[in-house]
Amino acid sequence: MEKKVRVRFAPSPTGGLHLGGVRTALFNYLFAKQHKGTFILRVEDTDQTRFVPGAEEYINSCLAWCGITPDESPEKGGDYGPYHQSERKGTYKQYADRLVASGHAYYAFDTPEELDAQRKAFPNFLYGQASRMHLRNSLTLSAEEVTDLLEKNTPYVIRIKIPADEQVSFVDMIRGHVTFDTNLVDDKVLLKADGMPTYHLAVVADDHAMEISHIFRGEEWLPSAPIHILLWRYLGWADEMPQWVHLPLILKPDGNGKLSKRDGDRLGFPVYAQNWTDPRTGELTQGFRELGFMPEAFVNLLAMLGWNDGTEKEIFTMEELIERFSVERISKAGAKFDFEKAKWYNHEWIKSSPAEKLRPQVEALFVKNDIPVPADPVVLDSVIDLVKDRCQLLTDFVTQSAYFFVSPKEYDLGAVKPKWTPEKAAFFMAFIPELDPALSAEELEAQFKTLALQFNLKPGELMLPFRVMLVGGKFGPGVFDIAIRLGVTETTKRIMNALSTFN
């Protein structure tokens, strides 16, 4: 019988959620949904020294914003809990002890000072085959000495004993056959002195306990694969080992190395899903949501970083991604992050979204920026539809539509004054009586051009001043569309206010 698909996203609550982490969650989710499987959120919080308050709530918020909803999680529960690693602490030591008993792991009593001395003496020091027999551990001490040290509660760690001269091979669903030489792998710590497991032991024990079928994780975990495969084997679970999927890195825009928060700070774009404030330093790191990205666009652009469906199609809904996703179409090569392309995705989603979908977010931006929200939603919807093609980010709706509800306080005089004449001022005074609420934008434009000819002025020379009068600058949709939506009274008021500044 085919194994039921169960996948997990297992972040550590140590800070902001990098877009690479969200992509890992997304690919897990798409694979699970496509195969009618289960998507699990497991919080790997065993390293209490790196725990950051609020980070878990932040992770939950990011996934909820993206529409990546776990089937099992600390919040939702499930039959395979608990879903915090720290709550499973009591289960790990038995596996470490089993590995020691079978000769696949050993006690290491070396003090931090002794290990520091080794690192100073040997710059490339690794605790492993070449060094283990010269150090203080249960392989070099007698059974009596080990028993005595344990009875005296001497601090120790448990390390895996990596075999010499072996090839550890596995099939990665993206990369095919991958082989590691065990002579290049060190004896990683499995159980720390405080009784907490390291990632290596905990991840294998939890994936087995939760019956995980496929492990989607970043390419940076490839060097850990031989350790994990040996643990699956040594614990007697080789036949139940999940299939492996090591996802390509998300690279800096120039392709030289993995994209980091530092790169985003340096180049002026976010790498976190949402704003994150470090509770220790108070440092705020901007997120895609607060910058003005739609969640649908964020998910869409993440999916296309290292995957495509084999066609030219680039815009996908979540439902389409679930339907078309396949591991076979994930690239082995890293994907360069292009912020201009990211904004393009957002622009496409804004353009194609109906006004009523965008309205709640635009209203929230208006409130934040002290712009009055019209009581009639139809009014705001008409403005949204008029300007959305000009908005790459949701925050652009503030500059692109605020002038419909707030008169300009400043004018781009540099665009008007050099070519301003008394004849143009006279034209606009004569144009005010031409305004009529019964006119369409096209009819108003025709009136405008006819009057311009009567004043021996070129209509093109009057369009820009008219725009600046109404909106304050050289932006916005068709100027006659703006005038019609403002209405006769407001348009008249703005022309008069501007004339007093221009003259």
Short mmCIF file of C-alpha atoms in Angstrom, two decimals:
data_model
loop_
_atom_site.label_atom_id
_atom_site.label_comp_id
_atom_site.label_asym_id
_atom_site.label_seq_id
_atom_site.Cartn_x
_atom_site.Cartn_y
_atom_site.Cartn_z
CA MET A 1 0.00 0.00 0.00
CA GLU A 2 1.32 3.46 -0.89
CA LYS A 3 2.49 5.49 2.08
CA LYS A 4 0.15 8.34 3.03
CA VAL A 5 1.72 11.74 2.33
CA ARG A 6 2.65 13.52 5.55
CA VAL A 7 5.03 16.48 5.32
CA ARG A 8 6.21 19.02 7.86
CA PHE A 9 7.53 22.54 8.07
CA ALA A 10 9.73 22.72 11.14
CA PRO A 11 11.02 26.24 11.85
CA SER A 12 12.91 27.36 14.93
CA PRO A 13 11.38 30.32 16.83
CA THR A 14 14.52 32.42 16.61
CA GLY A 15 13.46 35.51 14.66
CA GLY A 16 11.89 36.72 11.43
CA LEU A 17 10.74 34.26 8.77
CA HIS A 18 12.97 34.48 5.69
CA LEU A 19 11.26 34.14 2.31
CA GLY A 20 13.27 30.93 1.79
CA GLY A 21 11.58 29.46 4.84
CA VAL A 22 8.15 30.47 3.56
CA ARG A 23 8.95 28.85 0.21
CA THR A 24 9.88 25.61 2.01
CA ALA A 25 6.54 25.74 3.84
CA LEU A 26 4.75 26.48 0.56
CA PHE A 27 6.31 23.55 -1.33
CA ASN A 28 5.47 21.22 1.57
CA TYR A 29 1.90 22.52 1.55
CA LEU A 30 1.45 22.24 -2.23
CA PHE A 31 2.78 18.69 -2.28
CA ALA A 32 0.54 17.65 0.63
CA LYS A 33 -2.61 19.21 -0.82
CA GLN A 34 -1.96 17.78 -4.28
CA HIS A 35 -1.66 14.27 -2.82
CA LYS A 36 -4.58 14.67 -0.38
CA GLY A 37 -2.03 14.44 2.40
CA THR A 38 -1.29 16.22 5.67
CA PHE A 39 0.76 19.38 6.20
CA ILE A 40 2.25 19.69 9.69
CA LEU A 41 3.77 22.67 11.50
CA ARG A 42 6.29 21.48 14.08
CA VAL A 43 8.16 24.05 16.16
CA GLU A 44 11.77 23.05 16.75
CA ASP A 45 12.50 24.89 19.98
CA THR A 46 15.00 22.60 21.67
CA ASP A 47 17.80 25.19 21.51
CA GLN A 48 16.62 27.36 24.38
CA THR A 49 19.64 29.67 24.07
CA ARG A 50 18.33 30.91 20.71
CA PHE A 51 14.65 31.09 21.64
CA VAL A 52 13.10 34.52 20.94
CA PRO A 53 9.79 35.53 22.56
CA GLY A 54 7.06 36.22 20.02
CA ALA A 55 8.80 34.37 17.19
CA GLU A 56 6.37 31.45 17.18
CA GLU A 57 3.34 33.75 17.03
CA TYR A 58 5.07 35.58 14.19
CA ILE A 59 5.56 32.33 12.25
CA ASN A 60 1.87 31.49 12.70
CA SER A 61 0.89 34.96 11.48
CA CYS A 62 3.10 34.71 8.37
CA LEU A 63 1.68 31.32 7.37
CA ALA A 64 -1.89 32.52 7.97
CA TRP A 65 -1.28 35.63 5.82
CA CYS A 66 0.02 33.42 2.99
CA GLY A 67 -2.90 31.00 3.24
CA ILE A 68 -0.57 28.12 4.15
CA THR A 69 -2.76 26.47 6.77
CA PRO A 70 -1.38 23.52 8.76
CA ASP A 71 -3.53 20.44 9.28
CA GLU A 72 -1.65 19.67 12.51
CA SER A 73 0.24 22.20 14.64
CA PRO A 74 0.79 23.38 18.22
CA GLU A 75 -2.33 25.55 17.88
CA LYS A 76 -4.52 23.02 16.09
CA GLY A 77 -3.24 19.84 17.73
CA GLY A 78 -3.46 16.40 16.15
CA ASP A 79 -2.85 12.70 16.73
CA TYR A 80 0.95 12.96 16.48
CA GLY A 81 1.67 15.65 19.09
CA PRO A 82 3.04 17.35 20.95
CA TYR A 83 4.14 19.69 18.16
CA HIS A 84 6.73 21.60 20.19
CA GLN A 85 10.03 19.72 20.29
CA SER A 86 10.68 21.00 23.79
CA GLU A 87 7.59 19.13 24.97
CA ARG A 88 9.03 15.91 23.56
CA LYS A 89 12.27 16.25 25.53
CA GLY A 90 11.67 13.07 27.53
CA THR A 91 11.50 10.93 24.39
CA TYR A 92 14.95 11.62 22.93
CA LYS A 93 17.39 10.22 25.50
CA GLN A 94 16.12 6.66 24.94
CA TYR A 95 17.25 6.86 21.32
CA ALA A 96 20.65 8.27 22.24
CA ASP A 97 21.08 5.52 24.84
CA ARG A 98 20.04 2.89 22.30
CA LEU A 99 22.70 4.15 19.90
CA VAL A 100 25.37 4.00 22.64
CA ALA A 101 24.32 0.45 23.53
CA SER A 102 24.56 -0.66 19.90
CA GLY A 103 28.00 0.93 19.46
CA HIS A 104 26.80 3.61 17.05
CA ALA A 105 27.29 6.46 19.52
CA TYR A 106 29.44 7.22 22.55
CA TYR A 107 29.77 9.41 25.63
CA ALA A 108 32.15 12.35 25.31
CA PHE A 109 33.32 13.97 28.56
CA ASP A 110 35.58 16.65 27.05
CA THR A 111 35.17 20.04 28.73
CA PRO A 112 34.62 23.20 26.67
CA GLU A 113 38.16 24.27 27.67
CA GLU A 114 39.64 21.02 26.39
CA LEU A 115 37.83 21.37 23.09
CA ASP A 116 38.95 25.01 22.76
CA ALA A 117 42.54 23.85 23.27
CA GLN A 118 42.10 21.33 20.46
CA ARG A 119 40.74 24.01 18.14
CA LYS A 120 43.68 26.29 18.89
CA ALA A 121 46.18 23.49 18.33
CA PHE A 122 44.44 22.23 15.17
CA PRO A 123 42.77 25.05 13.17
CA ASN A 124 40.59 22.64 11.17
CA PHE A 125 39.81 20.45 14.19
CA LEU A 126 36.87 18.08 13.82
CA TYR A 127 35.70 15.66 16.48
CA GLY A 128 35.67 12.43 14.50
CA GLN A 129 37.60 9.49 13.16
CA ALA A 130 40.98 11.24 13.13
CA SER A 131 40.72 12.71 16.64
CA ARG A 132 38.24 10.72 18.72
CA MET A 133 40.82 8.21 20.03
CA HIS A 134 42.92 11.04 21.46
CA LEU A 135 40.08 12.62 23.42
CA ARG A 136 38.18 11.92 26.64
CA ASN A 137 35.25 9.71 25.72
CA SER A 138 33.84 6.26 26.27
CA LEU A 139 35.91 4.91 23.36
CA THR A 140 39.21 5.82 25.05
CA LEU A 141 38.25 5.36 28.72
CA SER A 142 37.71 2.02 30.43
CA ALA A 143 34.21 0.84 31.25
CA GLU A 144 34.97 1.43 34.94
CA GLU A 145 36.08 5.01 34.28
CA VAL A 146 32.98 5.71 32.23
CA THR A 147 30.70 4.28 34.93
CA ASP A 148 32.48 6.33 37.57
CA LEU A 149 32.13 9.54 35.58
CA LEU A 150 28.44 8.91 34.95
CA GLU A 151 27.79 8.13 38.62
CA LYS A 152 29.47 11.39 39.60
CA ASN A 153 27.14 13.25 37.21
CA THR A 154 30.09 14.46 35.17
CA PRO A 155 28.77 16.56 32.27
CA TYR A 156 28.82 14.72 28.95
CA VAL A 157 27.39 14.76 25.47
CA ILE A 158 26.50 11.80 23.28
CA ARG A 159 28.07 11.79 19.82
CA ILE A 160 27.28 9.63 16.80
CA LYS A 161 30.14 7.35 15.80
CA ILE A 162 30.56 7.88 12.07
CA PRO A 163 32.02 4.76 10.41
CA ALA A 164 35.23 4.97 8.39
CA ASP A 165 35.54 4.25 4.66
CA GLU A 166 31.84 4.01 3.87
CA GLN A 167 29.70 5.59 1.16
CA VAL A 168 26.31 6.83 2.31
CA SER A 169 23.97 7.11 -0.66
CA PHE A 170 20.37 8.16 -1.08
CA VAL A 171 18.03 9.31 -3.84
CA ASP A 172 16.97 12.94 -3.71
CA MET A 173 13.75 13.63 -5.64
CA ILE A 174 15.37 16.70 -7.25
CA ARG A 175 19.04 15.73 -7.46
CA GLY A 176 18.87 12.00 -8.09
CA HIS A 177 21.59 9.81 -6.54
CA VAL A 178 23.68 11.62 -3.92
CA THR A 179 26.69 9.99 -2.24
CA PHE A 180 28.78 11.07 0.76
CA ASP A 181 32.15 9.75 1.92
CA THR A 182 31.93 9.11 5.67
CA ASN A 183 35.62 10.00 6.07
CA LEU A 184 34.59 13.62 5.52
CA VAL A 185 31.81 13.58 8.16
CA ASP A 186 32.46 14.38 11.83
CA ASP A 187 30.90 12.85 14.94
CA LYS A 188 28.05 15.27 15.57
CA VAL A 189 26.61 15.73 19.06
CA LEU A 190 23.22 14.03 19.38
CA LEU A 191 22.40 14.77 23.01
CA LYS A 192 23.70 17.90 24.74
CA ALA A 193 24.93 18.18 28.31
CA ASP A 194 21.58 19.68 29.39
CA GLY A 195 19.74 16.59 28.17
CA MET A 196 18.28 18.36 25.16
CA PRO A 197 18.74 16.74 21.77
CA THR A 198 20.52 18.49 18.96
CA TYR A 199 18.72 19.04 15.65
CA HIS A 200 20.22 15.85 14.21
CA LEU A 201 18.70 13.45 16.74
CA ALA A 202 15.45 15.34 17.30
CA VAL A 203 14.58 15.73 13.63
CA VAL A 204 15.00 12.03 12.92
CA ALA A 205 13.13 10.92 16.04
CA ASP A 206 10.26 13.35 15.39
CA ASP A 207 9.99 12.57 11.68
CA HIS A 208 9.74 8.90 12.58
CA ALA A 209 7.20 9.46 15.37
CA MET A 210 5.06 11.67 13.15
CA GLU A 211 5.26 9.23 10.22
CA ILE A 212 6.65 11.86 7.86
CA SER A 213 6.68 10.57 4.27
CA HIS A 214 8.67 13.30 2.48
CA ILE A 215 11.21 15.79 3.81
CA PHE A 216 11.32 19.11 1.95
CA ARG A 217 14.15 21.26 3.22
CA GLY A 218 16.75 23.71 1.94
CA GLU A 219 19.89 22.68 0.08
CA GLU A 220 21.98 23.95 3.01
CA TRP A 221 20.93 20.80 4.91
CA LEU A 222 22.53 18.46 2.36
CA PRO A 223 25.77 18.09 4.41
CA SER A 224 23.64 16.81 7.31
CA ALA A 225 21.95 14.16 5.17
CA PRO A 226 24.52 11.37 5.79
CA ILE A 227 24.18 11.81 9.56
CA HIS A 228 20.41 11.61 9.36
CA ILE A 229 20.43 8.63 7.02
CA LEU A 230 22.81 6.77 9.35
CA LEU A 231 20.52 7.55 12.30
CA TRP A 232 17.49 6.19 10.42
CA ARG A 233 19.55 3.07 9.74
CA TYR A 234 21.09 2.69 13.23
CA LEU A 235 17.75 3.14 14.99
CA GLY A 236 16.26 0.33 12.89
CA TRP A 237 13.96 2.54 10.85
CA ALA A 238 15.62 2.35 7.43
CA ASP A 239 12.51 0.83 5.82
CA GLU A 240 10.41 3.75 7.07
CA MET A 241 12.80 6.52 6.02
CA PRO A 242 11.04 9.42 4.22
CA GLN A 243 11.90 10.48 0.70
CA TRP A 244 14.27 13.44 0.47
CA VAL A 245 13.76 16.74 -1.35
CA HIS A 246 16.55 19.31 -0.96
CA LEU A 247 15.30 22.59 -2.39
CA PRO A 248 17.60 24.96 -4.32
CA LEU A 249 18.85 28.07 -2.56
CA ILE A 250 17.34 31.50 -3.10
CA LEU A 251 20.35 33.52 -4.23
CA LYS A 252 21.37 37.16 -4.05
CA PRO A 253 20.35 39.16 -7.15
CA ASP A 254 23.86 38.77 -8.59
CA GLY A 255 23.76 35.01 -8.01
CA ASN A 256 26.76 35.03 -5.67
CA GLY A 257 25.61 33.21 -2.56
CA LYS A 258 22.49 32.72 -0.50
CA LEU A 259 20.16 35.71 -0.06
CA SER A 260 20.38 37.05 3.49
CA LYS A 261 18.65 39.70 5.57
CA ARG A 262 21.85 41.73 5.26
CA ASP A 263 21.49 41.69 1.46
CA GLY A 264 17.94 43.00 1.73
CA ASP A 265 19.08 45.80 4.06
CA ARG A 266 21.93 46.67 1.67
CA LEU A 267 19.86 46.58 -1.53
CA GLY A 268 16.67 48.08 -0.14
CA PHE A 269 14.12 45.27 -0.24
CA PRO A 270 12.59 42.93 2.36
CA VAL A 271 13.56 39.28 2.80
CA TYR A 272 11.04 38.58 5.60
CA ALA A 273 7.38 37.79 4.99
CA GLN A 274 6.15 40.35 7.55
CA ASN A 275 7.62 43.08 9.71
CA TRP A 276 9.73 41.68 12.51
CA THR A 277 10.87 43.65 15.56
CA ASP A 278 13.68 41.99 17.46
CA PRO A 279 12.56 42.07 21.11
CA ARG A 280 16.19 42.13 22.29
CA THR A 281 17.41 45.06 20.20
CA GLY A 282 14.19 46.78 19.13
CA GLU A 283 15.45 46.62 15.53
CA LEU A 284 12.63 46.63 12.97
CA THR A 285 13.05 44.59 9.79
CA GLN A 286 10.49 45.34 7.09
CA GLY A 287 8.37 42.61 5.58
CA PHE A 288 6.69 42.07 2.22
CA ARG A 289 3.22 42.49 3.73
CA GLU A 290 3.89 45.93 5.19
CA LEU A 291 5.71 47.07 2.07
CA GLY A 292 2.47 46.56 0.17
CA PHE A 293 2.51 43.03 -1.25
CA MET A 294 -0.66 41.01 -1.66
CA PRO A 295 -0.34 37.54 -0.11
CA GLU A 296 -1.40 35.95 -3.40
CA ALA A 297 1.43 37.73 -5.20
CA PHE A 298 3.96 36.80 -2.50
CA VAL A 299 2.99 33.12 -2.73
CA ASN A 300 3.03 33.29 -6.53
CA LEU A 301 6.53 34.78 -6.73
CA LEU A 302 7.89 32.31 -4.15
CA ALA A 303 6.52 29.37 -6.12
CA MET A 304 8.34 30.58 -9.23
CA LEU A 305 11.70 30.78 -7.42
CA GLY A 306 13.11 27.47 -8.58
CA TRP A 307 9.94 25.94 -10.06
CA ASN A 308 7.81 26.29 -13.17
CA ASP A 309 5.09 24.17 -14.72
CA GLY A 310 6.90 23.81 -18.05
CA THR A 311 4.86 26.51 -19.80
CA GLU A 312 5.19 30.28 -20.17
CA LYS A 313 2.51 30.82 -17.54
CA GLU A 314 3.69 32.94 -14.60
CA ILE A 315 0.54 33.99 -12.72
CA PHE A 316 -0.93 31.22 -10.56
CA THR A 317 -3.59 31.12 -7.87
CA MET A 318 -3.00 28.82 -4.90
CA GLU A 319 -5.51 26.38 -6.39
CA GLU A 320 -3.62 26.33 -9.69
CA LEU A 321 -0.32 25.81 -7.88
CA ILE A 322 -1.76 22.84 -6.00
CA GLU A 323 -3.02 21.36 -9.25
CA ARG A 324 0.19 21.86 -11.27
CA PHE A 325 2.97 21.52 -8.69
CA SER A 326 5.47 18.73 -9.25
CA VAL A 327 8.84 18.01 -7.65
CA GLU A 328 10.18 17.02 -11.07
CA ARG A 329 9.84 20.64 -12.21
CA ILE A 330 11.94 22.03 -9.33
CA SER A 331 15.35 23.16 -10.55
CA LYS A 332 18.61 21.88 -9.06
CA ALA A 333 20.20 25.29 -9.53
CA GLY A 334 19.71 28.17 -7.13
CA ALA A 335 17.16 30.86 -8.04
CA LYS A 336 18.27 34.50 -8.16
CA PHE A 337 15.94 36.84 -6.32
CA ASP A 338 14.85 39.76 -8.50
CA PHE A 339 12.95 42.43 -6.56
CA GLU A 340 11.77 44.17 -9.74
CA LYS A 341 10.24 40.87 -10.85
CA ALA A 342 8.69 40.47 -7.41
CA LYS A 343 7.01 43.87 -7.80
CA TRP A 344 5.85 42.83 -11.28
CA TYR A 345 4.00 39.87 -9.77
CA ASN A 346 2.37 42.17 -7.24
CA HIS A 347 1.39 44.65 -9.96
CA GLU A 348 -0.23 41.87 -11.99
CA TRP A 349 -2.21 40.68 -8.97
CA ILE A 350 -3.34 44.22 -8.10
CA LYS A 351 -4.45 44.88 -11.69
CA SER A 352 -6.46 41.66 -11.88
CA SER A 353 -8.10 41.95 -8.44
CA PRO A 354 -11.63 43.36 -8.20
CA ALA A 355 -12.00 46.60 -6.25
CA GLU A 356 -13.99 44.96 -3.47
CA LYS A 357 -11.09 42.59 -2.77
CA LEU A 358 -8.61 45.48 -2.57
CA ARG A 359 -10.93 47.81 -0.66
CA PRO A 360 -10.24 46.59 2.94
CA GLN A 361 -6.50 47.01 2.48
CA VAL A 362 -6.89 50.42 0.81
CA GLU A 363 -9.23 51.57 3.60
CA ALA A 364 -6.66 50.49 6.22
CA LEU A 365 -3.96 52.45 4.40
CA PHE A 366 -6.23 55.50 4.23
CA VAL A 367 -6.89 55.37 7.97
CA LYS A 368 -3.16 54.98 8.68
CA ASN A 369 -2.40 58.03 6.53
CA ASP A 370 -5.28 60.22 7.81
CA ILE A 371 -7.14 60.14 4.50
CA PRO A 372 -10.93 60.23 4.90
CA VAL A 373 -12.61 57.00 3.86
CA PRO A 374 -15.79 57.66 1.83
CA ALA A 375 -18.96 56.41 3.49
CA ASP A 376 -20.16 54.86 0.24
CA PRO A 377 -17.92 51.91 -0.73
CA VAL A 378 -18.99 52.34 -4.36
CA VAL A 379 -17.13 55.67 -4.41
CA LEU A 380 -13.89 54.12 -3.19
CA ASP A 381 -14.30 51.12 -5.50
CA SER A 382 -14.61 53.41 -8.52
CA VAL A 383 -11.36 55.15 -7.55
CA ILE A 384 -9.58 51.84 -6.95
CA ASP A 385 -10.60 50.61 -10.39
CA LEU A 386 -9.40 53.88 -11.92
CA VAL A 387 -5.90 53.83 -10.39
CA LYS A 388 -5.04 50.17 -9.72
CA ASP A 389 -3.18 49.76 -13.02
CA ARG A 390 -0.72 52.36 -11.70
CA CYS A 391 -0.03 50.60 -8.39
CA GLN A 392 2.87 48.19 -8.05
CA LEU A 393 2.42 48.04 -4.29
CA LEU A 394 -0.73 48.38 -2.19
CA THR A 395 0.90 51.37 -0.51
CA ASP A 396 0.89 53.12 -3.92
CA PHE A 397 -2.88 53.53 -3.52
CA VAL A 398 -2.14 56.31 -1.03
CA THR A 399 -0.30 58.53 -3.51
CA GLN A 400 -2.36 57.38 -6.49
CA SER A 401 -5.79 58.01 -4.96
CA ALA A 402 -5.50 60.25 -1.88
CA TYR A 403 -6.10 63.37 -4.00
CA PHE A 404 -9.63 62.17 -4.75
CA PHE A 405 -10.45 62.76 -1.08
CA VAL A 406 -7.94 65.43 0.03
CA SER A 407 -7.14 68.64 -1.87
CA PRO A 408 -3.48 69.11 -2.79
CA LYS A 409 -1.53 71.03 -0.14
CA GLU A 410 1.46 71.49 -2.41
CA TYR A 411 1.91 71.78 -6.17
CA ASP A 412 4.68 70.72 -8.53
CA LEU A 413 5.32 74.33 -9.52
CA GLY A 414 8.44 73.38 -11.45
CA ALA A 415 6.22 71.57 -13.95
CA VAL A 416 3.93 74.59 -14.46
CA LYS A 417 5.53 77.95 -13.68
CA PRO A 418 8.18 78.12 -16.46
CA LYS A 419 5.49 78.05 -19.15
CA TRP A 420 2.67 79.73 -17.22
CA THR A 421 1.08 82.77 -18.89
CA PRO A 422 -1.81 85.19 -18.17
CA GLU A 423 -3.58 83.65 -21.19
CA LYS A 424 -3.56 80.24 -19.51
CA ALA A 425 -4.94 81.72 -16.30
CA ALA A 426 -7.72 83.35 -18.33
CA PHE A 427 -8.44 80.03 -20.01
CA PHE A 428 -9.05 78.25 -16.74
CA MET A 429 -11.28 81.05 -15.45
CA ALA A 430 -13.33 80.63 -18.63
CA PHE A 431 -13.29 76.84 -18.28
CA ILE A 432 -14.94 76.82 -14.85
CA PRO A 433 -18.43 77.70 -16.21
CA GLU A 434 -18.05 74.85 -18.74
CA LEU A 435 -18.05 72.28 -15.93
CA ASP A 436 -21.32 70.39 -15.86
CA PRO A 437 -22.26 67.33 -13.77
CA ALA A 438 -24.15 65.91 -16.75
CA LEU A 439 -20.95 65.61 -18.85
CA SER A 440 -18.95 62.43 -19.28
CA ALA A 441 -15.14 62.48 -19.19
CA GLU A 442 -15.06 62.35 -22.99
CA GLU A 443 -17.53 65.23 -23.32
CA LEU A 444 -15.63 67.33 -20.79
CA GLU A 445 -12.41 66.74 -22.73
CA ALA A 446 -14.10 67.89 -25.94
CA GLN A 447 -15.30 71.09 -24.22
CA PHE A 448 -11.79 71.68 -22.89
CA LYS A 449 -10.18 71.35 -26.33
CA THR A 450 -12.77 73.52 -28.05
CA LEU A 451 -12.24 76.29 -25.50
CA ALA A 452 -8.46 76.01 -25.86
CA LEU A 453 -8.73 76.68 -29.60
CA GLN A 454 -10.85 79.75 -28.90
CA PHE A 455 -7.98 81.06 -26.72
CA ASN A 456 -5.43 80.16 -29.42
CA LEU A 457 -3.78 77.72 -26.99
CA LYS A 458 -2.69 74.15 -27.61
CA PRO A 459 -4.75 71.70 -25.49
CA GLY A 460 -1.58 69.74 -24.71
CA GLU A 461 -0.04 72.78 -23.02
CA LEU A 462 -3.07 73.05 -20.73
CA MET A 463 -3.44 69.40 -19.75
CA LEU A 464 -0.43 69.37 -17.41
CA PRO A 465 -1.42 72.53 -15.49
CA PHE A 466 -4.95 71.11 -15.16
CA ARG A 467 -3.55 67.86 -13.75
CA VAL A 468 -1.32 69.68 -11.27
CA MET A 469 -4.31 71.79 -10.18
CA LEU A 470 -6.33 68.68 -9.39
CA VAL A 471 -3.74 66.28 -7.94
CA GLY A 472 -0.69 68.39 -7.11
CA GLY A 473 1.75 66.62 -9.44
CA LYS A 474 2.42 64.87 -12.74
CA PHE A 475 0.68 61.58 -11.95
CA GLY A 476 -2.67 59.86 -11.91
CA PRO A 477 -5.11 58.49 -14.51
CA GLY A 478 -6.84 60.53 -17.20
CA VAL A 479 -7.27 64.09 -15.94
CA PHE A 480 -10.88 64.33 -17.16
CA ASP A 481 -11.72 61.07 -15.37
CA ILE A 482 -10.34 62.70 -12.22
CA ALA A 483 -12.41 65.86 -12.74
CA ILE A 484 -15.64 63.91 -13.27
CA ARG A 485 -15.09 61.92 -10.06
CA LEU A 486 -14.23 65.05 -8.09
CA GLY A 487 -17.40 66.75 -9.28
CA VAL A 488 -18.05 70.35 -10.34
CA THR A 489 -17.77 71.97 -6.88
CA GLU A 490 -14.48 70.32 -5.90
CA THR A 491 -12.92 70.75 -9.36
CA THR A 492 -13.86 74.46 -9.32
CA LYS A 493 -12.39 74.90 -5.85
CA ARG A 494 -9.12 73.23 -6.85
CA ILE A 495 -8.76 75.32 -10.01
CA MET A 496 -9.26 78.51 -8.01
CA ASN A 497 -6.84 77.45 -5.26
CA ALA A 498 -4.18 76.57 -7.83
CA LEU A 499 -4.63 79.79 -9.80
CA SER A 500 -3.88 81.80 -6.68
CA THR A 501 -0.59 79.92 -6.39
CA PHE A 502 0.36 79.82 -10.10
CA ASN A 503 -0.29 83.52 -10.80
#
